[in-house]
GROMACS .gro file of N, CA, C and O in nm:
model
  416
    1UNK      N    1   0.083  -0.118   0.000
    1UNK     CA    2   0.000   0.000   0.000
    1UNK      C    3   0.088   0.125   0.000
    1UNK      O    4   0.061   0.219  -0.074
    2UNK      N    5   0.193   0.124   0.083
    2UNK     CA    6   0.281   0.241   0.090
    2UNK      C    7   0.354   0.261  -0.042
    2UNK      O    8   0.373   0.374  -0.088
    3UNK      N    9   0.392   0.151  -0.104
    3UNK     CA   10   0.460   0.160  -0.233
    3UNK      C   11   0.369   0.223  -0.338
    3UNK      O   12   0.411   0.310  -0.415
    4UNK      N   13   0.242   0.184  -0.340
    4UNK     CA   14   0.147   0.242  -0.435
    4UNK      C   15   0.121   0.390  -0.404
    4UNK      O   16   0.099   0.469  -0.497
    5UNK      N   17   0.121   0.425  -0.275
    5UNK     CA   18   0.103   0.565  -0.239
    5UNK      C   19   0.219   0.651  -0.290
    5UNK      O   20   0.197   0.765  -0.333
    6UNK      N   21   0.339   0.598  -0.284
    6UNK     CA   22   0.454   0.677  -0.331
    6UNK      C   23   0.455   0.687  -0.482
    6UNK      O   24   0.498   0.788  -0.538
    7UNK      N   25   0.411   0.583  -0.551
    7UNK     CA   26   0.412   0.585  -0.699
    7UNK      C   27   0.302   0.675  -0.755
    7UNK      O   28   0.327   0.759  -0.841
    8UNK      N   29   0.179   0.650  -0.710
    8UNK     CA   30   0.066   0.721  -0.767
    8UNK      C   31  -0.035   0.755  -0.656
    8UNK      O   32  -0.135   0.684  -0.639
    9UNK      N   33  -0.011   0.861  -0.582
    9UNK     CA   34  -0.098   0.892  -0.469
    9UNK      C   35  -0.240   0.930  -0.510
    9UNK      O   36  -0.335   0.901  -0.438
   10UNK      N   37  -0.258   0.996  -0.624
   10UNK     CA   38  -0.393   1.038  -0.663
   10UNK      C   39  -0.484   0.920  -0.694
   10UNK      O   40  -0.606   0.928  -0.675
   11UNK      N   41  -0.428   0.812  -0.741
   11UNK     CA   42  -0.510   0.695  -0.773
   11UNK      C   43  -0.538   0.609  -0.649
   11UNK      O   44  -0.645   0.549  -0.639
   12UNK      N   45  -0.442   0.604  -0.555
   12UNK     CA   46  -0.460   0.515  -0.440
   12UNK      C   47  -0.532   0.580  -0.321
   12UNK      O   48  -0.595   0.510  -0.243
   13UNK      N   49  -0.524   0.711  -0.308
   13UNK     CA   50  -0.587   0.777  -0.194
   13UNK      C   51  -0.738   0.756  -0.188
   13UNK      O   52  -0.791   0.727  -0.080
   14UNK      N   53  -0.812   0.768  -0.297
   14UNK     CA   54  -0.957   0.742  -0.287
   14UNK      C   55  -0.989   0.599  -0.244
   14UNK      O   56  -1.083   0.576  -0.167
   15UNK      N   57  -0.909   0.504  -0.289
   15UNK     CA   58  -0.932   0.363  -0.252
   15UNK      C   59  -0.905   0.343  -0.103
   15UNK      O   60  -0.985   0.280  -0.031
   16UNK      N   61  -0.794   0.399  -0.056
   16UNK     CA   62  -0.759   0.385   0.085
   16UNK      C   63  -0.862   0.457   0.172
   16UNK      O   64  -0.906   0.404   0.275
   17UNK      N   65  -0.903   0.575   0.131
   17UNK     CA   66  -1.003   0.652   0.205
   17UNK      C   67  -1.135   0.575   0.215
   17UNK      O   68  -1.196   0.567   0.322
   18UNK      N   69  -1.176   0.513   0.105
   18UNK     CA   70  -1.301   0.436   0.104
   18UNK      C   71  -1.290   0.316   0.198
   18UNK      O   72  -1.383   0.287   0.274
   19UNK      N   73  -1.176   0.250   0.197
   19UNK     CA   74  -1.156   0.133   0.284
   19UNK      C   75  -1.153   0.175   0.432
   19UNK      O   76  -1.208   0.106   0.518
   20UNK      N   77  -1.091   0.288   0.460
   20UNK     CA   78  -1.087   0.337   0.598
   20UNK      C   79  -1.227   0.373   0.648
   20UNK      O   80  -1.263   0.346   0.763
   21UNK      N   81  -1.306   0.435   0.564
   21UNK     CA   82  -1.445   0.466   0.603
   21UNK      C   83  -1.525   0.339   0.627
   21UNK      O   84  -1.605   0.330   0.719
   22UNK      N   85  -1.502   0.237   0.540
   22UNK     CA   86  -1.571   0.110   0.556
   22UNK      C   87  -1.533   0.045   0.690
   22UNK      O   88  -1.620  -0.003   0.763
   23UNK      N   89  -1.405   0.046   0.722
   23UNK     CA   90  -1.359  -0.011   0.849
   23UNK      C   91  -1.416   0.067   0.968
   23UNK      O   92  -1.454   0.008   1.069
   24UNK      N   93  -1.423   0.199   0.956
   24UNK     CA   94  -1.479   0.282   1.063
   24UNK      C   95  -1.625   0.245   1.087
   24UNK      O   96  -1.668   0.233   1.202
   25UNK      N   97  -1.700   0.226   0.982
   25UNK     CA   98  -1.840   0.188   0.996
   25UNK      C   99  -1.853   0.050   1.061
   25UNK      O  100  -1.940   0.028   1.146
   26UNK      N  101  -1.765  -0.042   1.021
   26UNK     CA  102  -1.769  -0.176   1.082
   26UNK      C  103  -1.739  -0.168   1.232
   26UNK      O  104  -1.808  -0.233   1.313
   27UNK      N  105  -1.638  -0.090   1.269
   27UNK     CA  106  -1.602  -0.077   1.410
   27UNK      C  107  -1.714  -0.011   1.490
   27UNK      O  108  -1.743  -0.052   1.603
   28UNK      N  109  -1.775   0.091   1.433
   28UNK     CA  110  -1.885   0.157   1.505
   28UNK      C  111  -2.005   0.063   1.524
   28UNK      O  112  -2.070   0.064   1.628
   29UNK      N  113  -2.033  -0.020   1.422
   29UNK     CA  114  -2.142  -0.116   1.433
   29UNK      C  115  -2.112  -0.219   1.542
   29UNK      O  116  -2.197  -0.250   1.625
   30UNK      N  117  -1.989  -0.271   1.542
   30UNK     CA  118  -1.949  -0.368   1.645
   30UNK      C  119  -1.955  -0.306   1.785
   30UNK      O  120  -1.999  -0.370   1.880
   31UNK      N  121  -1.911  -0.182   1.795
   31UNK     CA  122  -1.912  -0.115   1.923
   31UNK      C  123  -2.054  -0.098   1.975
   31UNK      O  124  -2.082  -0.123   2.092
   32UNK      N  125  -2.146  -0.058   1.886
   32UNK     CA  126  -2.284  -0.039   1.930
   32UNK      C  127  -2.348  -0.172   1.969
   32UNK      O  128  -2.430  -0.177   2.062
   33UNK      N  129  -2.310  -0.281   1.902
   33UNK     CA  130  -2.364  -0.412   1.937
   33UNK      C  131  -2.309  -0.460   2.071
   33UNK      O  132  -2.381  -0.519   2.151
   34UNK      N  133  -2.182  -0.435   2.096
   34UNK     CA  134  -2.120  -0.483   2.219
   34UNK      C  135  -2.143  -0.390   2.338
   34UNK      O  136  -2.124  -0.432   2.452
   35UNK      N  137  -2.185  -0.268   2.313
   35UNK     CA  138  -2.203  -0.172   2.421
   35UNK      C  139  -2.306  -0.220   2.523
   35UNK      O  140  -2.285  -0.205   2.644
   36UNK      N  141  -2.415  -0.279   2.477
   36UNK     CA  142  -2.516  -0.326   2.572
   36UNK      C  143  -2.461  -0.442   2.656
   36UNK      O  144  -2.488  -0.451   2.776
   37UNK      N  145  -2.381  -0.529   2.595
   37UNK     CA  146  -2.320  -0.640   2.670
   37UNK      C  147  -2.221  -0.587   2.772
   37UNK      O  148  -2.216  -0.632   2.886
   38UNK      N  149  -2.140  -0.489   2.731
   38UNK     CA  150  -2.042  -0.430   2.821
   38UNK      C  151  -2.110  -0.363   2.939
   38UNK      O  152  -2.067  -0.374   3.052
   39UNK      N  153  -2.218  -0.293   2.909
   39UNK     CA  154  -2.291  -0.223   3.015
   39UNK      C  155  -2.349  -0.324   3.115
   39UNK      O  156  -2.341  -0.304   3.236
   40UNK      N  157  -2.405  -0.434   3.063
   40UNK     CA  158  -2.462  -0.536   3.152
   40UNK      C  159  -2.353  -0.599   3.238
   40UNK      O  160  -2.372  -0.621   3.359
   41UNK      N  161  -2.238  -0.627   3.179
   41UNK     CA  162  -2.128  -0.686   3.256
   41UNK      C  163  -2.074  -0.588   3.360
   41UNK      O  164  -2.040  -0.627   3.472
   42UNK      N  165  -2.066  -0.462   3.324
   42UNK     CA  166  -2.017  -0.362   3.418
   42UNK      C  167  -2.111  -0.351   3.537
   42UNK      O  168  -2.068  -0.344   3.652
   43UNK      N  169  -2.240  -0.350   3.512
   43UNK     CA  170  -2.337  -0.343   3.621
   43UNK      C  171  -2.331  -0.468   3.708
   43UNK      O  172  -2.343  -0.461   3.830
   44UNK      N  173  -2.311  -0.585   3.645
   44UNK     CA  174  -2.303  -0.709   3.722
   44UNK      C  175  -2.177  -0.713   3.807
   44UNK      O  176  -2.180  -0.762   3.920
   45UNK      N  177  -2.068  -0.660   3.757
   45UNK     CA  178  -1.941  -0.662   3.830
   45UNK      C  179  -1.931  -0.551   3.933
   45UNK      O  180  -1.842  -0.554   4.018
   46UNK      N  181  -2.020  -0.453   3.927
   46UNK     CA  182  -2.013  -0.341   4.021
   46UNK      C  183  -2.032  -0.387   4.165
   46UNK      O  184  -1.959  -0.345   4.254
   47UNK      N  185  -2.127  -0.475   4.187
   47UNK     CA  186  -2.152  -0.525   4.322
   47UNK      C  187  -2.031  -0.602   4.374
   47UNK      O  188  -1.994  -0.591   4.490
   48UNK      N  189  -1.967  -0.677   4.286
   48UNK     CA  190  -1.847  -0.750   4.326
   48UNK      C  191  -1.733  -0.657   4.362
   48UNK      O  192  -1.654  -0.684   4.452
   49UNK      N  193  -1.724  -0.545   4.292
   49UNK     CA  194  -1.618  -0.450   4.324
   49UNK      C  195  -1.642  -0.387   4.461
   49UNK      O  196  -1.547  -0.356   4.533
   50UNK      N  197  -1.766  -0.371   4.500
   50UNK     CA  198  -1.796  -0.320   4.634
   50UNK      C  199  -1.747  -0.418   4.739
   50UNK      O  200  -1.693  -0.378   4.841
   51UNK      N  201  -1.768  -0.548   4.713
   51UNK     CA  202  -1.721  -0.648   4.809
   51UNK      C  203  -1.570  -0.641   4.823
   51UNK      O  204  -1.517  -0.651   4.933
   52UNK      N  205  -1.500  -0.621   4.713
   52UNK     CA  206  -1.354  -0.612   4.719
   52UNK      C  207  -1.311  -0.488   4.795
   52UNK      O  208  -1.219  -0.492   4.876
   53UNK      N  209  -1.381  -0.377   4.770
   53UNK     CA  210  -1.348  -0.254   4.840
   53UNK      C  211  -1.372  -0.271   4.991
   53UNK      O  212  -1.293  -0.224   5.072
   54UNK      N  213  -1.477  -0.344   5.027
   54UNK     CA  214  -1.505  -0.370   5.168
   54UNK      C  215  -1.394  -0.454   5.228
   54UNK      O  216  -1.347  -0.428   5.338
   55UNK      N  217  -1.351  -0.556   5.156
   55UNK     CA  218  -1.243  -0.643   5.202
   55UNK      C  219  -1.115  -0.563   5.219
   55UNK      O  220  -1.044  -0.578   5.318
   56UNK      N  221  -1.087  -0.476   5.124
   56UNK     CA  222  -0.966  -0.394   5.130
   56UNK      C  223  -0.972  -0.298   5.250
   56UNK      O  224  -0.874  -0.282   5.322
   57UNK      N  225  -1.086  -0.237   5.274
   57UNK     CA  226  -1.102  -0.147   5.388
   57UNK      C  227  -1.087  -0.223   5.519
   57UNK      O  228  -1.023  -0.175   5.613
   58UNK      N  229  -1.144  -0.343   5.525
   58UNK     CA  230  -1.132  -0.424   5.646
   58UNK      C  231  -0.986  -0.460   5.674
   58UNK      O  232  -0.940  -0.457   5.788
   59UNK      N  233  -0.910  -0.489   5.569
   59UNK     CA  234  -0.767  -0.520   5.586
   59UNK      C  235  -0.692  -0.399   5.641
   59UNK      O  236  -0.605  -0.413   5.726
   60UNK      N  237  -0.725  -0.280   5.590
   60UNK     CA  238  -0.659  -0.159   5.641
   60UNK      C  239  -0.692  -0.136   5.788
   60UNK      O  240  -0.606  -0.098   5.866
   61UNK      N  241  -0.817  -0.162   5.827
   61UNK     CA  242  -0.857  -0.145   5.967
   61UNK      C  243  -0.784  -0.247   6.054
   61UNK      O  244  -0.735  -0.215   6.163
   62UNK      N  245  -0.775  -0.372   6.006
   62UNK     CA  246  -0.705  -0.474   6.082
   62UNK      C  247  -0.558  -0.438   6.101
   62UNK      O  248  -0.502  -0.461   6.208
   63UNK      N  249  -0.497  -0.382   5.997
   63UNK     CA  250  -0.357  -0.342   6.009
   63UNK      C  251  -0.341  -0.230   6.110
   63UNK      O  252  -0.242  -0.223   6.181
   64UNK      N  253  -0.439  -0.139   6.113
   64UNK     CA  254  -0.427  -0.025   6.206
   64UNK      C  255  -0.455  -0.067   6.349
   64UNK      O  256  -0.420   0.007   6.442
   65UNK      N  257  -0.516  -0.182   6.372
   65UNK     CA  258  -0.549  -0.226   6.507
   65UNK      C  259  -0.460  -0.341   6.554
   65UNK      O  260  -0.503  -0.426   6.632
   66UNK      N  261  -0.337  -0.344   6.512
   66UNK     CA  262  -0.246  -0.448   6.559
   66UNK      C  263  -0.209  -0.421   6.704
   66UNK      O  264  -0.224  -0.310   6.755
   67UNK      N  265  -0.159  -0.524   6.771
   67UNK     CA  266  -0.124  -0.512   6.912
   67UNK      C  267  -0.018  -0.403   6.934
   67UNK      O  268  -0.029  -0.323   7.027
   68UNK      N  269   0.084  -0.402   6.850
   68UNK     CA  270   0.191  -0.304   6.866
   68UNK      C  271   0.138  -0.161   6.853
   68UNK      O  272   0.175  -0.073   6.929
   69UNK      N  273   0.053  -0.141   6.755
   69UNK     CA  274   0.002  -0.005   6.732
   69UNK      C  275  -0.089   0.039   6.846
   69UNK      O  276  -0.084   0.154   6.890
   70UNK      N  277  -0.174  -0.052   6.894
   70UNK     CA  278  -0.262  -0.018   7.006
   70UNK      C  279  -0.179   0.011   7.131
   70UNK      O  280  -0.210   0.105   7.206
   71UNK      N  281  -0.075  -0.067   7.154
   71UNK     CA  282   0.011  -0.044   7.269
   71UNK      C  283   0.080   0.091   7.258
   71UNK      O  284   0.089   0.166   7.357
   72UNK      N  285   0.125   0.124   7.140
   72UNK     CA  286   0.189   0.254   7.117
   72UNK      C  287   0.092   0.370   7.143
   72UNK      O  288   0.127   0.469   7.206
   73UNK      N  289  -0.032   0.355   7.097
   73UNK     CA  290  -0.131   0.460   7.121
   73UNK      C  291  -0.164   0.472   7.269
   73UNK      O  292  -0.185   0.583   7.319
   74UNK      N  293  -0.168   0.360   7.340
   74UNK     CA  294  -0.193   0.366   7.485
   74UNK      C  295  -0.079   0.438   7.555
   74UNK      O  296  -0.102   0.517   7.648
   75UNK      N  297   0.043   0.411   7.514
   75UNK     CA  298   0.158   0.479   7.574
   75UNK      C  299   0.152   0.629   7.547
   75UNK      O  300   0.180   0.710   7.636
   76UNK      N  301   0.114   0.665   7.425
   76UNK     CA  302   0.101   0.808   7.393
   76UNK      C  303  -0.007   0.873   7.478
   76UNK      O  304   0.009   0.985   7.527
   77UNK      N  305  -0.120   0.803   7.495
   77UNK     CA  306  -0.230   0.858   7.575
   77UNK      C  307  -0.187   0.872   7.720
   77UNK      O  308  -0.218   0.972   7.787
   78UNK      N  309  -0.114   0.774   7.770
   78UNK     CA  310  -0.065   0.779   7.909
   78UNK      C  311   0.031   0.897   7.926
   78UNK      O  312   0.022   0.971   8.024
   79UNK      N  313   0.121   0.913   7.832
   79UNK     CA  314   0.216   1.024   7.839
   79UNK      C  315   0.142   1.158   7.833
   79UNK      O  316   0.171   1.250   7.907
   80UNK      N  317   0.043   1.166   7.745
   80UNK     CA  318  -0.035   1.288   7.730
   80UNK      C  319  -0.108   1.321   7.859
   80UNK      O  320  -0.107   1.435   7.907
   81UNK      N  321  -0.171   1.220   7.920
   81UNK     CA  322  -0.245   1.243   8.044
   81UNK      C  323  -0.151   1.282   8.157
   81UNK      O  324  -0.182   1.371   8.237
   82UNK      N  325  -0.036   1.216   8.165
   82UNK     CA  326   0.057   1.249   8.273
   82UNK      C  327   0.116   1.388   8.254
   82UNK      O  328   0.139   1.460   8.350
   83UNK      N  329   0.138   1.428   8.130
   83UNK     CA  330   0.190   1.562   8.107
   83UNK      C  331   0.084   1.668   8.139
   83UNK      O  332   0.116   1.776   8.186
   84UNK      N  333  -0.042   1.637   8.117
   84UNK     CA  334  -0.150   1.730   8.154
   84UNK      C  335  -0.161   1.744   8.304
   84UNK      O  336  -0.184   1.852   8.356
   85UNK      N  337  -0.145   1.632   8.375
   85UNK     CA  338  -0.152   1.636   8.520
   85UNK      C  339  -0.041   1.725   8.576
   85UNK      O  340  -0.063   1.802   8.668
   86UNK      N  341   0.077   1.712   8.520
   86UNK     CA  342   0.190   1.791   8.568
   86UNK      C  343   0.169   1.939   8.541
   86UNK      O  344   0.203   2.024   8.623
   87UNK      N  345   0.113   1.968   8.424
   87UNK     CA  346   0.093   2.109   8.389
   87UNK      C  347  -0.020   2.173   8.467
   87UNK      O  348  -0.010   2.284   8.515
   88UNK      N  349  -0.133   2.102   8.478
   88UNK     CA  350  -0.250   2.164   8.542
   88UNK      C  351  -0.260   2.132   8.690
   88UNK      O  352  -0.331   2.200   8.763
   89UNK      N  353  -0.197   2.026   8.736
   89UNK     CA  354  -0.202   1.990   8.876
   89UNK      C  355  -0.326   1.912   8.913
   89UNK      O  356  -0.345   1.875   9.028
   90UNK      N  357  -0.414   1.882   8.819
   90UNK     CA  358  -0.534   1.804   8.849
   90UNK      C  359  -0.529   1.673   8.771
   90UNK      O  360  -0.473   1.664   8.664
   91UNK      N  361  -0.592   1.573   8.827
   91UNK     CA  362  -0.595   1.443   8.758
   91UNK      C  363  -0.717   1.437   8.667
   91UNK      O  364  -0.818   1.502   8.691
   92UNK      N  365  -0.705   1.356   8.565
   92UNK     CA  366  -0.814   1.340   8.468
   92UNK      C  367  -0.890   1.214   8.502
   92UNK      O  368  -0.831   1.107   8.523
   93UNK      N  369  -1.022   1.222   8.509
   93UNK     CA  370  -1.105   1.109   8.542
   93UNK      C  371  -1.163   1.052   8.413
   93UNK      O  372  -1.228   1.122   8.338
   94UNK      N  373  -1.139   0.923   8.389
   94UNK     CA  374  -1.190   0.857   8.269
   94UNK      C  375  -1.319   0.781   8.297
   94UNK      O  376  -1.359   0.696   8.218
   95UNK      N  377  -1.384   0.806   8.408
   95UNK     CA  378  -1.509   0.739   8.439
   95UNK      C  379  -1.489   0.609   8.513
   95UNK      O  380  -1.582   0.531   8.527
   96UNK      N  381  -1.369   0.581   8.562
   96UNK     CA  382  -1.346   0.459   8.638
   96UNK      C  383  -1.386   0.484   8.782
   96UNK      O  384  -1.354   0.587   8.841
   97UNK      N  385  -1.455   0.387   8.842
   97UNK     CA  386  -1.499   0.405   8.980
   97UNK      C  387  -1.381   0.401   9.077
   97UNK      O  388  -1.372   0.483   9.168
   98UNK      N  389  -1.293   0.306   9.060
   98UNK     CA  390  -1.174   0.299   9.144
   98UNK      C  391  -1.055   0.280   9.052
   98UNK      O  392  -1.034   0.171   8.997
   99UNK      N  393  -0.979   0.383   9.029
   99UNK     CA  394  -0.868   0.372   8.936
   99UNK      C  395  -0.763   0.274   8.986
   99UNK      O  396  -0.723   0.278   9.102
  100UNK      N  397  -0.724   0.186   8.899
  100UNK     CA  398  -0.624   0.086   8.931
  100UNK      C  399  -0.494   0.127   8.862
  100UNK      O  400  -0.481   0.113   8.742
  101UNK      N  401  -0.401   0.177   8.936
  101UNK     CA  402  -0.275   0.225   8.879
  101UNK      C  403  -0.187   0.111   8.827
  101UNK      O  404  -0.102   0.133   8.744
  102UNK      N  405  -0.209  -0.009   8.874
  102UNK     CA  406  -0.126  -0.121   8.827
  102UNK      C  407  -0.159  -0.158   8.683
  102UNK      O  408  -0.077  -0.215   8.613
  103UNK      N  409  -0.280  -0.127   8.638
  103UNK     CA  410  -0.319  -0.160   8.500
  103UNK      C  411  -0.257  -0.064   8.400
  103UNK      O  412  -0.245  -0.095   8.284
  104UNK      N  413  -0.217   0.052   8.448
  104UNK     CA  414  -0.158   0.153   8.358
  104UNK      C  415  -0.015   0.124   8.349
  104UNK      O  416   0.066   0.097   8.298
   0.00000   0.00000   0.00000
């Protein structure tokens, strides 16, 4: 095709243009036929993607609630509370009836 274009472009361009238009029409027809199938599959897979997103979110939550991380947050809270006591001179009550200092 390229060889014919270089030799005689005026004769080959209309043929190539006609073939390209024909292919474009074929592709558009196939696309319109498959569009309804694609849409149905997309809608069917949407619910499954929600399940995956839920699973992924649950994994992130599980990672954030590991023993080490919870222990680190407790230490930070303890340090924060003790630094507040030192600054203000008053103790903070967390609603415990009898505070057990050994648990801290």
